[in-house]
Amino acid sequence: MPGMTSDSGDHSTSVVPISPNPQPTTYPLNHGLKPPIARLSISWARGNTLRVTVLRQPQPSAANGEEEAGGKVLEVKLSDNRDGEIDDAQWRRIAYGSVTPFALLQSRKNSTSTLSKISALDSTEWWQYIMEYSREINSLLGNPKTSPSLAIEDQKTVLKDVQKPTCFKAAWELMEIFYADQHSQAWIPERLLDWLADYDCLFSGTQPTVHSELVNFQKELVTRQAVEDHPKYWEAISSTLAIGWLEIGVKLLRLHGSYDFDQLGSRETENGLVEAVAVLISKMPRLRADLGADKLGECYKNKPDFVKAWEKWQAQITKLDCSAFWLQCEHHQTRDGLKNILQTMLGNSTSLSNATFHWMELYIAHFLYIRPFTAGLESMYNLAQKCMQIKPVSGHHKLIGLLIGILGENPEVVLAECSKSFGSWMMAHAAELLAAGNIQAEMLLQKEQFQLGGICIEELNRLVYAQVLSSHALTWQIAPIYLSSCMKQGMGLLETVLSKQALQHDQVLLKSIEICRLYELGTVSSNLMKITAVHDWKHGKKGSGVFWLQQARDEVRLNRIAKHLFDFVGKSLSDGSFKQWEGLIELLGPESGIAGGLEFLNKYREFRRSLQQVHSGTATDAAQRAAEALISLMKNPSTPQRFWLPILHDSLKLFNWAGRPLLNVSQTNVLLNKLQELSMARLRPDFVNADLPPEALNSVRLAIATNLGRAILEE
Amino acid sequence: MALTIPSPQPTSHSPPFQVHRFPQDQYIDALRWLPQLSAFHRHVLLATFNSDTSISSLQTLTYTPNSPPNLSLQSSYPTPSRITSLKTLLIPQSPKPLIVASTLSGSLLFLSADLVNGSLDFEFSVPEKGFHRGPVSGIDVDGNGSGSVVSVGEDGKINLIGIGSEGRGSNQRFFDSNGLVSYSTVKWASPFEFVTGGLGYSLQWWDQRRPGGPVSQFKGNWSSGTTSGIVHSVDIHPSRKHTCLAGGSSGTVFAWDLRWQHQPVILSGAGTPETYSPSESEIWEVQYDNYTHSSNIRNVSSSRVLPAMICSEDGILAVIEQGEVPMELLAEPCAINSFDIDKENPSDVICSLEWESIAILTRS
């Protein structure tokens, strides 16, 4: 996703990280044009794409009519070097999926804030909303952690082979634990333990972890006989126990050779000791809300019960540690290994330190065996610092950065870490968790910042995310949801986004207009229609151009278009090509309100129809109707001047009507005035001569004069 | 696109049905059911566009409805341009259905789908040159009669393309409005007649035996004089060839009966308070729904409009019936761009969602 800088490892001060040796990337252009290429123009298109226009030298078209394309417009997608944790399609899926939870949370927020400030009563409800939001977003970031277990489990498979989780999911869950989940507050150490169990593999990249060691050990395990002879076996058990993976520890213990049938007799005491340790492990008291069915340990929800159980359990371990049976155990690896395990369980800091690799693991081991009552972020932070000193790490891990920010109660650091490592999607969505869980963070997010032009950081995040969304042809439609939650600049940016849509296809236009309708952006909508209208008009889709101008109520352009159109309208009654205009006239509709100058077409059609009836018969009624249509056409200011003479010429039969004059004196005067105007206009240089015989004007003048004479006599 | 905050579903009046969603990670331009070969799995035809690679293709997918339902790619055929309209035709003697696809660049592709061996085979095509200028906006295949395809475009051209044994691929210009009128959709009514729809809620009825212009035409002028709309999709029921069902902008669905040309029956939208409108935005597709009340079709008077299914920009898939409350099947947070009811098994509906996924509904 753009807007995300890659983590260069060292904390350099440069804003834009510059890679030391930039290698030029070549993008081939398949334009398929014959050389010579005359011009090449390059501009930015949407998002990370470049628009390249390749133009050939204009050439006279070949004789055989085979026209060569004059040029081509290509789009070149520039790949961005992101760490490929989540691919583009999956990103879009996350973006689509997060729309509904986000919008739902915003609408719930708005309805609570209009009622009152969140009172004590509905605050539990409010936390439910936040958790619902967090869970839905979380589910988008990856599959549920627990994979369906196989029916026949391989005895020697200690680690289930699951898809590698993403840092995004790990980061989200971390924030969920600390900010969103009110129930977890009392059991944060155990929640962190679960978290590390899911994501320990993410730390394996640069240095060993319990997970990576276990993966390596599992490979050896398949080929090994008598595992208990190897120190690695005992190390693996200590390590898994240290970070609370009790199930794996017990499973490994049961692979001990003394369990084999042929060995039971001779190694009875040894086996008894192994089993005693395994039973002790599975009875470990845990201070947590609940424990999954396949998890070991005994669950205690409140502190006094836990303390009692803990002391009893520790006493049992000490008792076993001092037992006389150890002397009878002849297998010294087993004896040492088990003793070391007991030390781990008793919280011997040296044992714990030896059993763990990453400081995060040591941290969890401390919670489990040394300080099970650690509470409060300050003491957790201090403990983390201490563990880091014992097991220093090289390089900066984004999850660690985030965790330290959270433990240090430093929302600025959390935000900076999210922005730097996880990009705009995380910024826009995680801000909700942050604001919900921490008053200090909420103030930081919602304080209007002078440097940001008066908007707050929360709004800034949404604006940035919306921009990322609108830079892609498939996600731009989501952007309005986020922009509409931006109080200050959202609508402005939405107008820009809509105005910059490429409208070559009707579907995009209609989808944009729909968004305009929802957000009451009438002006933007009519601008889009005008752009489409002009585009369609220029590309020969005249009907479509007229339609969209009508929709946009753009009379000015309709009038301009009318002037062009009338050049092509057959001006004589005998011209058969007028038929093709029927469809367009039908489209204009009967009400002429928004047809602009084009309403002439409608009237002209009426006139032609009635005149045609006159020519085919001699009914005076029809002739009278035709005469009325003629007068209304000539009185109408929108009738173009170049049509006057052809219309009058076509009407000769009406002027010389046999029965009685069809036009009265005032009507005839209207026509005479038009004729006069026409004579004056002939003197102007821009006059367009009608395609009529030269004596046409004279014959029309004579006929009208005759009609005038007859009309005067009639009156 | 509209965002609807999810409401508790299903509502009391809607019958039980199952919905399965399948993300595709590419945009679906069009989709159709393909004929059923076995009782255990079905085939679906998709026209897709991959925005990352800018590759458009036709794909057949195998759908296994058993639990868990599964949809997997069977074959793929890259197309030169994006697909605007997709139709299928079952050829009586052949097990391979014919696929007709029109493209954004203005050409027409004919393929046959070998569902047994899983391949899409190119048959022939009609190139852009001398066909349509710009996109072909709609096509329809006449299955039982003359064996031809009619295509319409925004350029105002109407072409007839032969698919029968003689004149296969022959292209005949039936009408050209020279861009003065644009057509967005087309549907055969009989072997000689077809209906087109387009801008300004307009419908045109054409007859091959009377070339030179539409036999009759209709323009919807009900939209209170301010704005008009576009007809996006038309359908004609084989038992009611005189009535044309049309769906378009502003949630408008209406039926135009040739016998009462000036009295269209408005089923939804068009600012009429007396109808129940399931949607207020573009209706992208309409199809008669043979599943709903299919038992009492004979009892319904011939002036009553048969039940129809619609899909809309605001994410609604619903069945509407004259004078009844619409039955909402889906209310998605994103647009539903197209759908298809399985002809052989009308309880099954497939629809494409704006957010790069498809949904399959099974009504029971």
Coordinates of C-alpha atoms in Angstrom, one line a residue, chain B residues 9 36 54 61 128 186 189 232 262 278 304 314 319 322 351:
Chain B
Q9 CA -32.2 -11.4 8.5
Q36 CA -26.2 -29.1 -15.8
S54 CA -5.2 -6.0 -16.7
L61 CA -16.0 -23.0 -12.8
E128 CA -14.3 -4.7 -34.5
V186 CA -31.5 -6.1 -26.5
A189 CA -39.2 -11.6 -28.6
H232 CA -30.3 -1.3 -18.5
H262 CA -49.4 4.1 -23.8
P278 CA -37.0 -2.2 -3.2
R304 CA -50.9 -9.2 -15.0
D314 CA -27.5 -0.4 -3.8
V319 CA -38.3 -10.5 -6.4
Q322 CA -47.3 -6.5 -9.4
C351 CA -25.0 -13.1 -8.7

